[in-house]
mmCIF file of C-alpha atoms and ligand atoms in Angstrom:
data_model
loop_
_atom_site.group_PDB
_atom_site.id
_atom_site.type_symbol
_atom_site.label_atom_id
_atom_site.label_comp_id
_atom_site.label_asym_id
_atom_site.label_seq_id
_atom_site.Cartn_x
_atom_site.Cartn_y
_atom_site.Cartn_z
ATOM 1 C CA MET A 1 258.729 156.317 124.220
ATOM 2 C CA ALA A 2 261.067 153.413 123.495
ATOM 3 C CA GLY A 3 262.042 153.068 119.837
ATOM 4 C CA LEU A 4 260.848 149.907 118.175
ATOM 5 C CA TYR A 5 263.190 147.905 115.913
ATOM 6 C CA GLY A 6 263.153 144.416 114.465
ATOM 7 C CA VAL A 7 264.136 141.837 111.896
ATOM 8 C CA ILE A 8 261.916 140.215 109.265
ATOM 9 C CA GLY A 9 262.641 136.849 107.698
ATOM 10 C CA ASP A 10 261.303 133.364 107.066
ATOM 11 C CA PRO A 11 262.341 131.450 109.131
ATOM 12 C CA ILE A 12 263.286 133.851 111.911
ATOM 13 C CA SER A 13 263.221 131.985 115.226
ATOM 14 C CA HIS A 14 266.951 131.143 114.986
ATOM 15 C CA SER A 15 267.991 134.803 114.575
ATOM 16 C CA MET A 16 270.475 136.124 117.129
ATOM 17 C CA SER A 17 269.903 139.731 116.069
ATOM 18 C CA PRO A 18 267.307 140.457 118.803
ATOM 19 C CA LEU A 19 269.672 139.246 121.520
ATOM 20 C CA MET A 20 272.564 141.246 120.089
ATOM 21 C CA HIS A 21 270.702 144.520 119.490
ATOM 22 C CA ASN A 22 268.816 144.481 122.776
ATOM 23 C CA ALA A 23 272.139 144.024 124.595
ATOM 24 C CA ALA A 24 273.549 146.979 122.649
ATOM 25 C CA PHE A 25 270.574 149.219 123.562
ATOM 26 C CA GLU A 26 270.874 148.285 127.207
ATOM 27 C CA LYS A 27 274.625 148.879 127.305
ATOM 28 C CA LEU A 28 274.193 152.407 125.889
ATOM 29 C CA GLY A 29 271.156 153.147 128.062
ATOM 30 C CA ILE A 30 269.017 153.746 124.961
ATOM 31 C CA GLU A 31 265.312 152.997 125.325
ATOM 32 C CA GLY A 32 264.964 150.662 122.393
ATOM 33 C CA SER A 33 263.521 147.252 121.849
ATOM 34 C CA TYR A 34 264.212 144.879 118.963
ATOM 35 C CA HIS A 35 261.913 141.996 117.951
ATOM 36 C CA PRO A 36 261.906 139.108 115.464
ATOM 37 C CA PHE A 37 258.991 139.135 112.986
ATOM 38 C CA HIS A 38 258.150 136.020 111.018
ATOM 39 C CA VAL A 39 257.042 137.350 107.629
ATOM 40 C CA ARG A 40 256.133 135.062 104.732
ATOM 41 C CA LYS A 41 256.750 136.318 101.226
ATOM 42 C CA GLU A 42 253.061 136.910 100.492
ATOM 43 C CA ASN A 43 252.930 139.262 103.488
ATOM 44 C CA LEU A 44 256.100 141.216 102.764
ATOM 45 C CA GLU A 45 254.441 144.295 101.255
ATOM 46 C CA ASN A 46 251.974 144.572 104.137
ATOM 47 C CA ALA A 47 254.756 144.073 106.652
ATOM 48 C CA ILE A 48 256.634 147.026 105.176
ATOM 49 C CA ARG A 49 253.473 149.150 105.220
ATOM 50 C CA GLY A 50 253.249 148.152 108.876
ATOM 51 C CA VAL A 51 256.744 149.492 109.529
ATOM 52 C CA LYS A 52 255.532 152.918 108.371
ATOM 53 C CA ALA A 53 252.124 152.735 110.009
ATOM 54 C CA LEU A 54 253.497 151.664 113.373
ATOM 55 C CA GLY A 55 256.456 154.023 113.276
ATOM 56 C CA ILE A 56 259.022 151.228 113.648
ATOM 57 C CA LYS A 57 262.308 153.091 113.500
ATOM 58 C CA GLY A 58 264.546 150.498 111.965
ATOM 59 C CA MET A 59 264.474 146.994 110.567
ATOM 60 C CA ASN A 60 266.862 144.308 109.510
ATOM 61 C CA VAL A 61 265.868 142.102 106.617
ATOM 62 C CA THR A 62 267.060 138.548 106.267
ATOM 63 C CA ILE A 63 266.560 135.480 104.060
ATOM 64 C CA PRO A 64 264.512 135.291 101.830
ATOM 65 C CA HIS A 65 263.438 138.960 101.610
ATOM 66 C CA LYS A 66 266.656 140.902 101.043
ATOM 67 C CA THR A 67 265.993 141.500 97.333
ATOM 68 C CA ALA A 68 262.199 141.391 97.227
ATOM 69 C CA VAL A 69 261.881 144.089 99.893
ATOM 70 C CA MET A 70 263.565 146.713 97.690
ATOM 71 C CA GLU A 71 260.465 147.494 95.628
ATOM 72 C CA TYR A 72 258.508 148.507 98.743
ATOM 73 C CA LEU A 73 261.040 151.071 99.993
ATOM 74 C CA ASP A 74 261.128 154.808 99.173
ATOM 75 C CA GLN A 75 264.886 155.040 98.579
ATOM 76 C CA ILE A 76 267.782 152.660 98.099
ATOM 77 C CA ASP A 77 271.346 153.532 98.983
ATOM 78 C CA PRO A 78 273.696 153.234 95.914
ATOM 79 C CA LEU A 79 275.770 150.359 97.368
ATOM 80 C CA ALA A 80 272.625 148.354 98.201
ATOM 81 C CA GLU A 81 271.372 149.091 94.669
ATOM 82 C CA LYS A 82 274.594 147.747 93.185
ATOM 83 C CA ILE A 83 274.498 144.650 95.415
ATOM 84 C CA GLY A 84 270.823 144.171 94.655
ATOM 85 C CA ALA A 85 269.894 143.463 98.269
ATOM 86 C CA VAL A 86 268.900 145.324 101.427
ATOM 87 C CA ASN A 87 269.533 144.102 104.973
ATOM 88 C CA THR A 88 268.803 147.369 106.818
ATOM 89 C CA ILE A 89 265.858 149.769 106.638
ATOM 90 C CA VAL A 90 265.892 153.198 108.240
ATOM 91 C CA ASN A 91 262.521 154.857 108.852
ATOM 92 C CA ASP A 92 263.079 158.613 108.815
ATOM 93 C CA GLU A 93 259.721 160.245 109.620
ATOM 94 C CA GLY A 94 257.892 157.867 107.285
ATOM 95 C CA THR A 95 260.505 157.695 104.528
ATOM 96 C CA LEU A 96 262.013 154.217 104.285
ATOM 97 C CA THR A 97 265.589 153.920 103.015
ATOM 98 C CA GLY A 98 267.258 150.586 102.306
ATOM 99 C CA TYR A 99 270.947 149.917 102.957
ATOM 100 C CA ASN A 100 273.214 146.903 102.816
ATOM 101 C CA THR A 101 275.679 146.587 105.700
ATOM 102 C CA ASP A 102 276.655 142.927 105.092
ATOM 103 C CA GLY A 103 279.639 143.619 102.857
ATOM 104 C CA LEU A 104 280.991 146.564 104.830
ATOM 105 C CA GLY A 105 280.447 144.627 108.060
ATOM 106 C CA PHE A 106 282.501 141.793 106.628
ATOM 107 C CA ILE A 107 285.279 144.165 105.568
ATOM 108 C CA LYS A 108 285.430 145.864 108.957
ATOM 109 C CA GLY A 109 285.882 142.492 110.623
ATOM 110 C CA LEU A 110 288.415 141.351 108.049
ATOM 111 C CA LYS A 111 290.546 144.488 108.360
ATOM 112 C CA GLU A 112 290.548 144.254 112.133
ATOM 113 C CA PHE A 113 291.530 140.595 111.955
ATOM 114 C CA ALA A 114 294.196 141.028 109.246
ATOM 115 C CA GLN A 115 295.964 143.911 111.033
ATOM 116 C CA GLU A 116 297.558 144.856 107.718
ATOM 117 C CA SER A 117 296.507 146.553 104.523
ATOM 118 C CA ILE A 118 294.334 144.294 102.369
ATOM 119 C CA GLU A 119 294.225 146.467 99.224
ATOM 120 C CA MET A 120 297.003 144.680 97.323
ATOM 121 C CA LYS A 121 295.947 141.197 98.311
ATOM 122 C CA ARG A 122 294.733 138.573 95.900
ATOM 123 C CA VAL A 123 291.295 137.427 96.996
ATOM 124 C CA LEU A 124 289.171 134.352 96.261
ATOM 125 C CA ILE A 125 285.475 134.254 97.100
ATOM 126 C CA ILE A 126 283.883 130.803 97.352
ATOM 127 C CA GLY A 127 280.166 131.117 96.550
ATOM 128 C CA ALA A 128 278.069 133.537 94.510
ATOM 129 C CA GLY A 129 274.891 133.895 96.581
ATOM 130 C CA GLY A 130 273.540 136.954 98.382
ATOM 131 C CA ALA A 131 276.332 137.247 100.928
ATOM 132 C CA ALA A 132 279.004 136.759 98.249
ATOM 133 C CA LYS A 133 277.474 139.587 96.193
ATOM 134 C CA ALA A 134 277.560 141.990 99.134
ATOM 135 C CA ILE A 135 281.162 141.074 99.922
ATOM 136 C CA TYR A 136 282.323 141.193 96.297
ATOM 137 C CA TYR A 137 280.974 144.678 95.548
ATOM 138 C CA SER A 138 282.022 146.060 98.915
ATOM 139 C CA LEU A 139 285.591 144.747 98.450
ATOM 140 C CA ALA A 140 285.627 146.321 94.987
ATOM 141 C CA GLU A 141 284.524 149.658 96.504
ATOM 142 C CA GLN A 142 287.516 149.392 98.845
ATOM 143 C CA GLY A 143 289.840 149.312 95.823
ATOM 144 C CA ILE A 144 290.779 145.632 95.900
ATOM 145 C CA SER A 145 291.556 144.865 92.288
ATOM 146 C CA LYS A 146 291.990 141.090 92.028
ATOM 147 C CA ILE A 147 288.995 139.121 93.231
ATOM 148 C CA ASP A 148 288.299 135.697 91.768
ATOM 149 C CA ILE A 149 285.063 133.785 92.366
ATOM 150 C CA CYS A 150 284.302 130.068 92.386
ATOM 151 C CA ASN A 151 280.839 128.627 92.728
ATOM 152 C CA ARG A 152 278.972 125.380 92.165
ATOM 153 C CA THR A 153 276.748 127.141 89.619
ATOM 154 C CA LYS A 154 279.316 128.902 87.464
ATOM 155 C CA GLU A 155 276.686 131.041 85.675
ATOM 156 C CA LYS A 156 275.853 132.813 88.926
ATOM 157 C CA ALA A 157 279.484 133.739 89.424
ATOM 158 C CA GLU A 158 279.655 134.935 85.794
ATOM 159 C CA LEU A 159 276.616 137.134 86.425
ATOM 160 C CA LEU A 160 278.310 138.713 89.425
ATOM 161 C CA LYS A 161 281.388 139.417 87.337
ATOM 162 C CA THR A 162 279.451 141.109 84.546
ATOM 163 C CA ARG A 163 278.124 143.720 86.981
ATOM 164 C CA ARG A 164 281.540 144.517 88.486
ATOM 165 C CA SER A 165 283.304 147.877 88.455
ATOM 166 C CA SER A 166 285.638 148.082 85.493
ATOM 167 C CA PHE A 167 288.868 148.200 87.498
ATOM 168 C CA VAL A 168 288.290 144.859 89.238
ATOM 169 C CA GLN A 169 289.935 141.858 87.596
ATOM 170 C CA THR A 170 287.909 138.717 88.176
ATOM 171 C CA GLU A 171 288.290 135.179 86.980
ATOM 172 C CA VAL A 172 285.420 132.742 87.433
ATOM 173 C CA LEU A 173 286.521 129.232 88.372
ATOM 174 C CA SER A 174 284.875 125.937 89.172
ATOM 175 C CA LEU A 175 285.144 124.507 92.677
ATOM 176 C CA ASP A 176 287.228 121.638 91.251
ATOM 177 C CA SER A 177 289.672 123.676 89.218
ATOM 178 C CA VAL A 178 290.368 126.200 91.949
ATOM 179 C CA GLN A 179 291.533 123.547 94.414
ATOM 180 C CA THR A 180 294.955 123.147 92.774
ATOM 181 C CA ASN A 181 295.425 126.924 92.474
ATOM 182 C CA LEU A 182 294.577 127.907 96.038
ATOM 183 C CA GLY A 183 298.244 128.778 96.673
ATOM 184 C CA LEU A 184 297.744 131.939 94.573
ATOM 185 C CA TYR A 185 295.465 133.581 97.120
ATOM 186 C CA ASP A 186 296.317 135.716 100.164
ATOM 187 C CA ILE A 187 292.710 135.859 101.344
ATOM 188 C CA ILE A 188 290.067 133.143 100.826
ATOM 189 C CA ILE A 189 286.488 134.007 101.779
ATOM 190 C CA GLN A 190 284.033 131.119 102.178
ATOM 191 C CA THR A 191 280.457 132.367 101.677
ATOM 192 C CA THR A 192 278.456 129.220 100.861
ATOM 193 C CA SER A 193 276.149 127.584 103.390
ATOM 194 C CA ILE A 194 278.212 124.371 103.305
ATOM 195 C CA GLY A 195 279.471 123.375 106.738
ATOM 196 C CA MET A 196 276.722 125.194 108.587
ATOM 197 C CA ASN A 197 275.058 123.493 111.548
ATOM 198 C CA PRO A 198 273.800 120.715 111.449
ATOM 199 C CA LYS A 199 275.941 119.531 108.477
ATOM 200 C CA ILE A 200 279.161 120.447 110.210
ATOM 201 C CA GLY A 201 281.300 117.750 108.572
ATOM 202 C CA GLU A 202 280.922 119.220 105.058
ATOM 203 C CA LYS A 203 283.309 121.510 103.142
ATOM 204 C CA PRO A 204 282.785 123.240 99.777
ATOM 205 C CA LEU A 205 286.340 122.255 98.787
ATOM 206 C CA ASN A 206 289.602 120.824 100.051
ATOM 207 C CA VAL A 207 292.044 123.580 101.047
ATOM 208 C CA ALA A 208 295.164 121.361 101.190
ATOM 209 C CA MET A 209 296.945 123.599 98.631
ATOM 210 C CA ILE A 210 296.524 126.961 100.414
ATOM 211 C CA LYS A 211 299.433 129.302 100.972
ATOM 212 C CA GLU A 212 300.917 129.168 104.454
ATOM 213 C CA ASN A 213 299.848 132.325 106.287
ATOM 214 C CA ALA A 214 296.894 132.894 103.989
ATOM 215 C CA ILE A 215 293.856 134.359 105.671
ATOM 216 C CA VAL A 216 290.851 132.038 105.445
ATOM 217 C CA SER A 217 287.586 133.648 106.466
ATOM 218 C CA ASP A 218 284.388 131.619 106.666
ATOM 219 C CA ILE A 219 281.252 133.735 107.113
ATOM 220 C CA ILE A 220 279.461 130.888 108.908
ATOM 221 C CA TYR A 221 279.410 131.358 112.692
ATOM 222 C CA ASN A 222 277.414 128.292 113.706
ATOM 223 C CA PRO A 223 279.548 126.277 114.239
ATOM 224 C CA LEU A 224 282.239 128.743 115.287
ATOM 225 C CA GLU A 225 284.856 126.613 113.562
ATOM 226 C CA THR A 226 283.754 124.943 110.326
ATOM 227 C CA SER A 227 285.533 121.907 108.871
ATOM 228 C CA LEU A 228 287.075 124.208 106.295
ATOM 229 C CA LEU A 229 288.515 126.497 108.975
ATOM 230 C CA LYS A 230 289.808 123.510 110.944
ATOM 231 C CA GLN A 231 291.696 122.176 107.938
ATOM 232 C CA ALA A 232 293.054 125.623 107.043
ATOM 233 C CA LYS A 233 294.258 126.212 110.593
ATOM 234 C CA GLU A 234 296.074 122.872 110.669
ATOM 235 C CA LEU A 235 297.873 123.950 107.486
ATOM 236 C CA GLY A 236 299.143 127.163 109.062
ATOM 237 C CA ALA A 237 296.517 129.621 107.776
ATOM 238 C CA ARG A 238 295.086 132.450 109.859
ATOM 239 C CA THR A 239 291.414 131.648 110.302
ATOM 240 C CA GLN A 240 288.394 133.827 111.024
ATOM 241 C CA ASN A 241 284.778 132.763 111.508
ATOM 242 C CA GLY A 242 281.597 134.683 110.622
ATOM 243 C CA LEU A 243 280.977 136.175 114.049
ATOM 244 C CA ASP A 244 282.863 139.385 113.260
ATOM 245 C CA MET A 245 280.825 139.919 110.106
ATOM 246 C CA PHE A 246 277.593 139.273 111.962
ATOM 247 C CA VAL A 247 278.438 141.695 114.742
ATOM 248 C CA TYR A 248 279.773 144.449 112.476
ATOM 249 C CA GLN A 249 276.869 144.308 110.003
ATOM 250 C CA GLY A 250 274.595 144.659 113.040
ATOM 251 C CA ALA A 251 276.677 147.489 114.471
ATOM 252 C CA LEU A 252 276.508 149.391 111.164
ATOM 253 C CA SER A 253 272.703 149.006 111.136
ATOM 254 C CA PHE A 254 272.542 150.182 114.741
ATOM 255 C CA GLU A 255 274.588 153.288 113.880
ATOM 256 C CA LYS A 256 272.252 154.137 111.005
ATOM 257 C CA TRP A 257 269.184 153.863 113.250
ATOM 258 C CA THR A 258 270.476 155.617 116.335
ATOM 259 C CA GLY A 259 273.518 157.687 115.316
ATOM 260 C CA ARG A 260 275.393 155.958 118.170
ATOM 261 C CA ASN A 261 278.269 153.460 118.136
ATOM 262 C CA PRO A 262 277.246 150.280 119.940
ATOM 263 C CA ASP A 263 279.650 148.373 122.154
ATOM 264 C CA ILE A 264 281.081 145.695 119.860
ATOM 265 C CA ASN A 265 282.405 143.530 122.691
ATOM 266 C CA THR A 266 279.006 143.393 124.403
ATOM 267 C CA MET A 267 277.399 142.327 121.129
ATOM 268 C CA LYS A 268 280.065 139.718 120.398
ATOM 269 C CA GLU A 269 280.066 138.257 123.889
ATOM 270 C CA ILE A 270 276.319 137.749 124.070
ATOM 271 C CA VAL A 271 276.225 135.940 120.726
ATOM 272 C CA LEU A 272 279.256 133.838 121.667
ATOM 273 C CA THR A 273 277.618 132.840 124.938
ATOM 274 C CA GLN A 274 274.457 131.884 123.090
ATOM 275 C CA LEU A 275 276.520 129.741 120.726
ATOM 276 C CA GLY A 276 278.162 128.178 123.755
ATOM 277 C CA GLY A 277 281.628 128.721 122.372
ATOM 278 C CA GLN A 278 285.052 130.246 122.494
ATOM 279 C CA HIS A 279 286.355 132.695 119.938
ATOM 280 C CA VAL A 280 288.495 130.649 117.530
ATOM 281 C CA ASN A 281 289.955 133.394 115.339
ATOM 282 C CA ARG A 282 293.752 133.559 115.386
HETATM 283 P P1 NAP B 1 272.424 132.068 99.264
HETATM 284 O O1 NAP B 1 272.172 133.360 98.573
HETATM 285 O O2 NAP B 1 271.379 131.042 99.298
HETATM 286 O O3 NAP B 1 273.759 131.430 98.592
HETATM 287 C C1 NAP B 1 274.183 130.134 98.938
HETATM 288 C C2 NAP B 1 275.555 129.830 98.315
HETATM 289 O O4 NAP B 1 275.951 128.510 98.780
HETATM 290 C C3 NAP B 1 275.553 129.759 96.788
HETATM 291 O O5 NAP B 1 276.820 130.153 96.305
HETATM 292 C C4 NAP B 1 275.304 128.252 96.545
HETATM 293 O O6 NAP B 1 275.779 127.793 95.310
HETATM 294 C C5 NAP B 1 276.149 127.657 97.654
HETATM 295 N N1 NAP B 1 275.724 126.307 97.991
HETATM 296 C C6 NAP B 1 274.639 125.967 98.743
HETATM 297 N N2 NAP B 1 274.572 124.613 98.840
HETATM 298 C C7 NAP B 1 275.626 124.113 98.134
HETATM 299 C C8 NAP B 1 276.099 122.786 97.861
HETATM 300 N N3 NAP B 1 275.486 121.725 98.354
HETATM 301 N N4 NAP B 1 277.228 122.648 97.133
HETATM 302 C C9 NAP B 1 277.883 123.720 96.626
HETATM 303 N N5 NAP B 1 277.476 125.022 96.855
HETATM 304 C C10 NAP B 1 276.359 125.194 97.591
HETATM 305 O O7 NAP B 1 272.826 132.305 100.798
HETATM 306 P P2 NAP B 1 273.575 133.581 101.436
HETATM 307 O O8 NAP B 1 272.581 134.547 101.915
HETATM 308 O O9 NAP B 1 274.653 134.047 100.501
HETATM 309 O O10 NAP B 1 274.214 132.889 102.755
HETATM 310 C C11 NAP B 1 275.271 131.962 102.632
HETATM 311 C C12 NAP B 1 275.845 131.620 104.012
HETATM 312 O O11 NAP B 1 276.372 132.790 104.606
HETATM 313 C C13 NAP B 1 274.831 131.067 105.011
HETATM 314 O O12 NAP B 1 275.476 130.045 105.740
HETATM 315 C C14 NAP B 1 274.532 132.246 105.917
HETATM 316 O O13 NAP B 1 274.169 131.849 107.211
HETATM 317 C C15 NAP B 1 275.877 132.934 105.940
HETATM 318 N N6 NAP B 1 275.774 134.383 106.219
HETATM 319 C C16 NAP B 1 276.485 134.862 107.272
HETATM 320 C C17 NAP B 1 276.413 136.216 107.580
HETATM 321 C C18 NAP B 1 277.184 136.757 108.759
HETATM 322 O O14 NAP B 1 276.841 137.850 109.203
HETATM 323 N N7 NAP B 1 278.201 136.084 109.239
HETATM 324 C C19 NAP B 1 275.627 137.084 106.789
HETATM 325 C C20 NAP B 1 274.929 136.567 105.688
HETATM 326 C C21 NAP B 1 275.018 135.197 105.415
HETATM 327 P P3 NAP B 1 274.821 127.793 94.002
HETATM 328 O O15 NAP B 1 274.883 129.200 93.470
HETATM 329 O O16 NAP B 1 275.439 126.805 93.103
HETATM 330 O O17 NAP B 1 273.436 127.400 94.467
#
């Protein structure tokens, strides 16, 4: 019998996960099928009961359920616990375990793009929402010791910092004050929703002062090149969009469900085609 998989969120119709995972199953010749499920918050608990009752083997969880879902699971992986959010559920014979592959997916993509060691780099994260949390704690787990955060709501960034591992040095900055200090950073990671389709002309900040050759990574992938990435590229930075993160977080989920490595290129190509674009990383 084909294994059943899916993603729950609200909204969910825009999700490219079904396309990506179904392509990965087909490429490996695995009998699996992955579906989007529109689940409102009042139905979340029942939806998770349904995962058990129906024997759904694996789920992704997206906005707005990544934190709320944790109380309905049997076990939470330590990294997901630290992040405070789950994007992947594995159903092992009726025991549901929650994981977070967002941060590690981001790091996999970043390392592949950077083609050099990132451990000694000075990093700035723009944003302090769910994705920023996953990236911040996962970077810290990798031994990166200087990670600053700037966010519109400074208190949220402060909260992130208070839960950090002791060896990570973090300064919390405002979006305004960081603009003149951008030259300090080797890697700048944009995690806010600013610049996402349809508001493609917007940027969370002006990156005129970045270091030449800095890596600027924007986790948005629609559009494939945000205004922020465009400006950074014109200034000589190496720019990466959010497609790598999206594909690698999905690949890590897929591995947890099936024990198999999916074909990354197949996954990337099908999403790129759907977005109607070219890969802009360089
Ligand atoms: P979230 O938890 O809602 O966080 C949103 C972040 O954006 C917060 O830092 C928020 O600042 C900031 N923000 C929103 N509107 C703003 C505005 N007008 N001005 C200044 N800051 C603003 O969302 P999330 O889950 O972290 O997702 C953030 C983005 O990452 C989305 O575009 C999402 O699609 C993308 N994402 C991509 C991947 C991938 O695989 N590539 C994975 C996850 C998420 P405040 O704290 O001040 O509200």
